[in-house]
Tab-separated table of C-alpha atoms in Angstrom:
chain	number	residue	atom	x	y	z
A	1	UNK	CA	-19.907	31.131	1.559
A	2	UNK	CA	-16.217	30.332	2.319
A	3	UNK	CA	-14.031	32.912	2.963
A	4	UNK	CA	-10.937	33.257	1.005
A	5	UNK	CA	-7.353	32.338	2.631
A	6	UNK	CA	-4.991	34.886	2.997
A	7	UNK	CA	-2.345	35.131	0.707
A	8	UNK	CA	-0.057	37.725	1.488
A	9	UNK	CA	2.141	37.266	4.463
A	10	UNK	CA	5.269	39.612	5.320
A	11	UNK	CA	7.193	36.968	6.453
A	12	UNK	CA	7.503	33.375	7.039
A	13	UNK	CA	6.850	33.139	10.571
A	14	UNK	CA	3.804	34.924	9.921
A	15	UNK	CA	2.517	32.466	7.635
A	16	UNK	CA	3.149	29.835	10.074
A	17	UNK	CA	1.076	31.389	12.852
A	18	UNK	CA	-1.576	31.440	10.611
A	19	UNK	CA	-2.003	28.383	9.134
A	20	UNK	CA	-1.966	27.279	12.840
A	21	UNK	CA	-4.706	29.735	13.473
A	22	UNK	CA	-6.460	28.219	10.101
A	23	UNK	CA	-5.865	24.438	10.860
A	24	UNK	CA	-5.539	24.080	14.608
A	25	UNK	CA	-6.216	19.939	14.503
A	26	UNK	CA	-3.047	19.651	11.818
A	27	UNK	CA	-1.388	21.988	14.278
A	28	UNK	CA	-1.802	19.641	17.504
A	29	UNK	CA	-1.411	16.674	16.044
A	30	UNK	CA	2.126	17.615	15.020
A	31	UNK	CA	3.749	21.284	15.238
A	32	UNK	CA	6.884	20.659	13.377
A	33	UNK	CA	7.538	23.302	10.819
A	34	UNK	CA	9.708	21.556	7.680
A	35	UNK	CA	12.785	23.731	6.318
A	36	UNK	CA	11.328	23.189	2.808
A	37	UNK	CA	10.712	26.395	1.342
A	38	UNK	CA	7.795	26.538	-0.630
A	39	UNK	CA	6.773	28.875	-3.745
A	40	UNK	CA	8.303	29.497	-7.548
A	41	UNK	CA	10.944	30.968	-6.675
A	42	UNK	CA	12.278	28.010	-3.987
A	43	UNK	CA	11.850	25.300	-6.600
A	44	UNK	CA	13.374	27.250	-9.286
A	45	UNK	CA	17.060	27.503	-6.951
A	46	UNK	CA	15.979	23.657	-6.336
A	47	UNK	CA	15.926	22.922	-10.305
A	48	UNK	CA	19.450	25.341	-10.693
A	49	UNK	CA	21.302	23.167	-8.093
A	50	UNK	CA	20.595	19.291	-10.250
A	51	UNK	CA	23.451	17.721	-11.398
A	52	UNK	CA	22.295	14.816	-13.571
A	53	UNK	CA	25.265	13.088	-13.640
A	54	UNK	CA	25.976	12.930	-9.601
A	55	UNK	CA	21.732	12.177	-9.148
A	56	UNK	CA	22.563	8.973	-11.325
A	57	UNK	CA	25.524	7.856	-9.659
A	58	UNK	CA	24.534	8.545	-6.245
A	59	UNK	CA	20.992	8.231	-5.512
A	60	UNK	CA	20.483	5.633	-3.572
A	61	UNK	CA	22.916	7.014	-0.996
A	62	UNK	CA	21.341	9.209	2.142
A	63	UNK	CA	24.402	11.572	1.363
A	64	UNK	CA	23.479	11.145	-2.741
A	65	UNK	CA	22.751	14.121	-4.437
A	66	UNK	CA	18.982	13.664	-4.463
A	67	UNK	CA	17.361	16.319	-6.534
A	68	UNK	CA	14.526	17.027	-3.526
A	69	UNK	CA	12.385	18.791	-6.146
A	70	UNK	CA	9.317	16.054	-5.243
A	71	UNK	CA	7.332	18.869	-3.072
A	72	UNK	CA	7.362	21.289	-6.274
A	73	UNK	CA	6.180	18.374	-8.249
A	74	UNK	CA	3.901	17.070	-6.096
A	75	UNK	CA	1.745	20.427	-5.828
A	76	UNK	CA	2.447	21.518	-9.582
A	77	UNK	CA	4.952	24.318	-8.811
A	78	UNK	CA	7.169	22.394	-11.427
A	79	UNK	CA	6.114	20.691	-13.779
A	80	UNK	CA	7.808	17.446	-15.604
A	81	UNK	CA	7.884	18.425	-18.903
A	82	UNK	CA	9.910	22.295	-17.400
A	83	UNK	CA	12.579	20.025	-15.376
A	84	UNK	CA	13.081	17.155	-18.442
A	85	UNK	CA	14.028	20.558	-20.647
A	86	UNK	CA	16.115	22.385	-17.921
A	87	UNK	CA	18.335	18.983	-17.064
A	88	UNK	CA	18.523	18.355	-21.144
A	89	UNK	CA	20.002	21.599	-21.487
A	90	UNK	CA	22.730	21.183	-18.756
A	91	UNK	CA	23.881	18.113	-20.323
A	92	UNK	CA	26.338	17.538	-23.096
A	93	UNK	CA	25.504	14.273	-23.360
A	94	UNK	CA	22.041	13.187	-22.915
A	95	UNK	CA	22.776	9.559	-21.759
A	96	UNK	CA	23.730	11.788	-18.673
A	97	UNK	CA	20.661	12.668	-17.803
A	98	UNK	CA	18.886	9.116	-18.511
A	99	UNK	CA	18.188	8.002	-15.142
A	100	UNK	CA	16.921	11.260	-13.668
A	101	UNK	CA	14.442	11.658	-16.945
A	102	UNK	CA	13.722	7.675	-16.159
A	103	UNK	CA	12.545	8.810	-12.727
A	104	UNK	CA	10.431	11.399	-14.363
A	105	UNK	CA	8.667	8.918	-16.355
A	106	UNK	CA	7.702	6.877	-13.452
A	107	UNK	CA	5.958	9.782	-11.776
A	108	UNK	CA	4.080	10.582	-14.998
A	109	UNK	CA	3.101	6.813	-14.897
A	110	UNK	CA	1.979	6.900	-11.489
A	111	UNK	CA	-0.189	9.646	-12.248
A	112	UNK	CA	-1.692	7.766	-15.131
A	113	UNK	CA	-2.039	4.878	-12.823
A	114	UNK	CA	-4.204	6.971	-10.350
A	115	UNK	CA	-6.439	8.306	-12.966
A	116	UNK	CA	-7.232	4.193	-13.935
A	117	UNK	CA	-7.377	3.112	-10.840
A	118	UNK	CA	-8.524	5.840	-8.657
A	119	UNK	CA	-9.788	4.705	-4.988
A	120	UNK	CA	-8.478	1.891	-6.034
A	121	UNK	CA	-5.397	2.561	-5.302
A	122	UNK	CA	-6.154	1.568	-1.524
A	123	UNK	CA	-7.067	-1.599	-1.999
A	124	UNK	CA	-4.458	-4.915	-2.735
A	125	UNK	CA	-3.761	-5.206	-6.212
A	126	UNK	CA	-2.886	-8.936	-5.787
A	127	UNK	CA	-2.537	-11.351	-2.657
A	128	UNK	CA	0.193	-10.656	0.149
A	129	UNK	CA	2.959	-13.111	-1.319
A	130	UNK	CA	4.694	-13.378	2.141
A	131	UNK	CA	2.984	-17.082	3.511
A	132	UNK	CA	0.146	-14.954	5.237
A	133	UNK	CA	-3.048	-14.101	4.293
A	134	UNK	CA	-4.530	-10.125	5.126
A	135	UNK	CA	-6.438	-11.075	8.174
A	136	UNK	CA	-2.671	-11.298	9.693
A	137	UNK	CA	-2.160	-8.082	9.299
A	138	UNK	CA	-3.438	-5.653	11.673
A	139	UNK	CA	-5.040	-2.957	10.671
A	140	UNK	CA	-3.499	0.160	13.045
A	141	UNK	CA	-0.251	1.678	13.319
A	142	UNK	CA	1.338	1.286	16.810
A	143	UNK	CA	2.065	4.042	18.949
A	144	UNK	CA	6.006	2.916	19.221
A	145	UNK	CA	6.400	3.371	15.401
A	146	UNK	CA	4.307	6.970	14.927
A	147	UNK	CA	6.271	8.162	18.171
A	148	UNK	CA	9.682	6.517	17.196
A	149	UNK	CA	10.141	4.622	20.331
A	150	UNK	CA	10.646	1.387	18.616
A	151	UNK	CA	14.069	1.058	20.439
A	152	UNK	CA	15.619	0.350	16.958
A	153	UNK	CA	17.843	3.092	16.212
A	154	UNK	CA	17.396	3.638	12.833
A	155	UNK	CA	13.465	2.983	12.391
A	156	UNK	CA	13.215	6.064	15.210
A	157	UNK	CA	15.572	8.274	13.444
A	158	UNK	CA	13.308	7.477	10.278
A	159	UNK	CA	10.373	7.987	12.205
A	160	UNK	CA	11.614	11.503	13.406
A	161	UNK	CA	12.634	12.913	10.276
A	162	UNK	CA	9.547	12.462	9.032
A	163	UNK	CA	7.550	14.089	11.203
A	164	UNK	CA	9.552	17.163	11.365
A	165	UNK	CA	10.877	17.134	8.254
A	166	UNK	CA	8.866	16.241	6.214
A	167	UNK	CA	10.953	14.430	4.043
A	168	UNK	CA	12.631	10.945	3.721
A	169	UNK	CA	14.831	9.675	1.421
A	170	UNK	CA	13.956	6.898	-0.823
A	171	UNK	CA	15.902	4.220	0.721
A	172	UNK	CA	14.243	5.571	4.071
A	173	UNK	CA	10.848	5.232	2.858
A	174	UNK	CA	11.601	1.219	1.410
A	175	UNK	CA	13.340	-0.044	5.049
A	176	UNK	CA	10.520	2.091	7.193
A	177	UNK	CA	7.827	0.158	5.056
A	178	UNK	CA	9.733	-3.039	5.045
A	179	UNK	CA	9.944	-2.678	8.932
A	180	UNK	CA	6.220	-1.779	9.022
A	181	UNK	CA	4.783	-4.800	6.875
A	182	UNK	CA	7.223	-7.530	7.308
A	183	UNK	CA	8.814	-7.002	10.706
A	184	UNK	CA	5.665	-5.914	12.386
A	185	UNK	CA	3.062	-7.326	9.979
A	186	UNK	CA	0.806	-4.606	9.301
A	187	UNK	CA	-0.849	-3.535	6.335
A	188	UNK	CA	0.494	-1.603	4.106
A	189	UNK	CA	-2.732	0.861	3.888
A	190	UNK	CA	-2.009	1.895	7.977
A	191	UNK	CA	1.513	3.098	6.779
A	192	UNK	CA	0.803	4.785	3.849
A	193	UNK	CA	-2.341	6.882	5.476
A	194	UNK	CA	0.791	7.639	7.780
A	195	UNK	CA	3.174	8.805	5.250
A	196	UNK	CA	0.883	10.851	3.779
A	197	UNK	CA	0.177	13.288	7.037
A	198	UNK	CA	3.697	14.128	7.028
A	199	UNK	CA	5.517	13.950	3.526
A	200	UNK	CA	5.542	17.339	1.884
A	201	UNK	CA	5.849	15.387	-1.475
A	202	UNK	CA	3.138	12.585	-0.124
A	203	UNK	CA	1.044	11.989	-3.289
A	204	UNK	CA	-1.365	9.261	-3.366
A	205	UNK	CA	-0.582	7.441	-6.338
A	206	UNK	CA	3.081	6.909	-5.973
A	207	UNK	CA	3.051	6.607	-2.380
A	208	UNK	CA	0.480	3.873	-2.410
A	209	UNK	CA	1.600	1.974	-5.153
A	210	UNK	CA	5.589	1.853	-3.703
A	211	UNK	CA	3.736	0.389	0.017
A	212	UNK	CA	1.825	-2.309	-2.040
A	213	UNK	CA	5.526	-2.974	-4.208
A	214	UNK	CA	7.004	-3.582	-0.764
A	215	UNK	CA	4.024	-4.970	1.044
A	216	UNK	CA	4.152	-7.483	-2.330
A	217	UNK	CA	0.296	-6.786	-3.024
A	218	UNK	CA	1.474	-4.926	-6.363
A	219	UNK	CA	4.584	-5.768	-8.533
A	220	UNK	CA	6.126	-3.129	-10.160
A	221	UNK	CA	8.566	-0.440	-8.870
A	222	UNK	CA	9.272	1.551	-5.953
A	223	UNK	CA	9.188	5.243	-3.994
């Protein structure tokens, strides 16, 4: 019979030291502890801090405000439907709030995606459209790349935050790939397995289906 996880800690550090008791393979692989605060309470001063209108016209921007609410969505701590209602109530005017409730719909159709497509999901939806076919891709990640010693600045610095962060912002996760498929030519599934160790808000479907929009296997929209 499996024995229940404990649930109760008295602090946070005490929490950490035991899910490093618990999963001691996760906890050698990497040991970085994100800032992310998890639980109801977290996401809910997450949600109070949005401002629609400054998410709109400054997203794609590392210094955008950037709503970082995907972890709460991502393990059902918010839901959609609770975020679309809070944002529509801080509006006066819903055109406002358009393209964060935009991005909200392309979660919900990821999701819908996923339950079509299921494994699926790991496999090329359509030929590379690059010039080469996807026995010129290798199949591993290098070292360089997982480690950040790529000697290219911003790739590392990418490379870093993820793995002790936990967290990258969009535009972060579209160059990294780009680097990964088209600079290095490898395939898209060796990233994304990689992404998803280390993003607190790694969820298959959207995750895979952004590499294969980059990787041009798949032709819809990204991260």
């Amino acid at each position: 019979m499996t024995k229940d996880m404990q649930r109760q800690f008295t602090n946070r550090d005490e929490l950490v030291a035991y899910l490093r008791e618990q999963f001691p393979g996760a906890a050698e692989r990497d040991d970085h502890i994100s800032e992310t605060l998890g639980g109801r309470k977290a996401a809910q001063e997450a949600l109070q801090k949005i401002d629609p209108l400054r998410y709109a016209q400054t997203r794609n921007f590392f210094t955008g405000a950037v709503t970082r609410l995907s972890p709460y969505i991502r393990y059902g701590v918010l839901s959609l439907r609770e975020i679309r209602d809070y944002v529509l109530d801080q509006v006066q005017n819903q055109d406002e709030a358009t393209k964060l409730i935009n991005e909200l719909g392309w979660r919900d159709y990821w999701q819908r995606l996923y339950m079509k497509l299921g494994d699926e999901i790991w496999k090329d939806q359509e030929e590379y459209k690059t010039g080469y076919t996807v026995d010129e891709y290798a199949l591993e990640l290098p070292q360089d790349i997982r480690e950040g010693t790529t000697d290219r600045v911003c790739i590392d610095s990418f490379s870093r935050d993820l793995r002790e962060t936990g967290y990258l912002h969009n535009h972060g996760r579209m160059w990294l790939a780009a680097y990964i498929v088209h600079w290095r030519r490898i395939r898209w599934q060796a990233g994304a397995k990689w992404f998803l160790e280390h993003l607190l808000d790694g969820d298959p479907a959207s995750n895979n289906m952004s590499w294969q929009w980059v990787a041009s296997t798949w032709e819809h929209l990204s991260f």
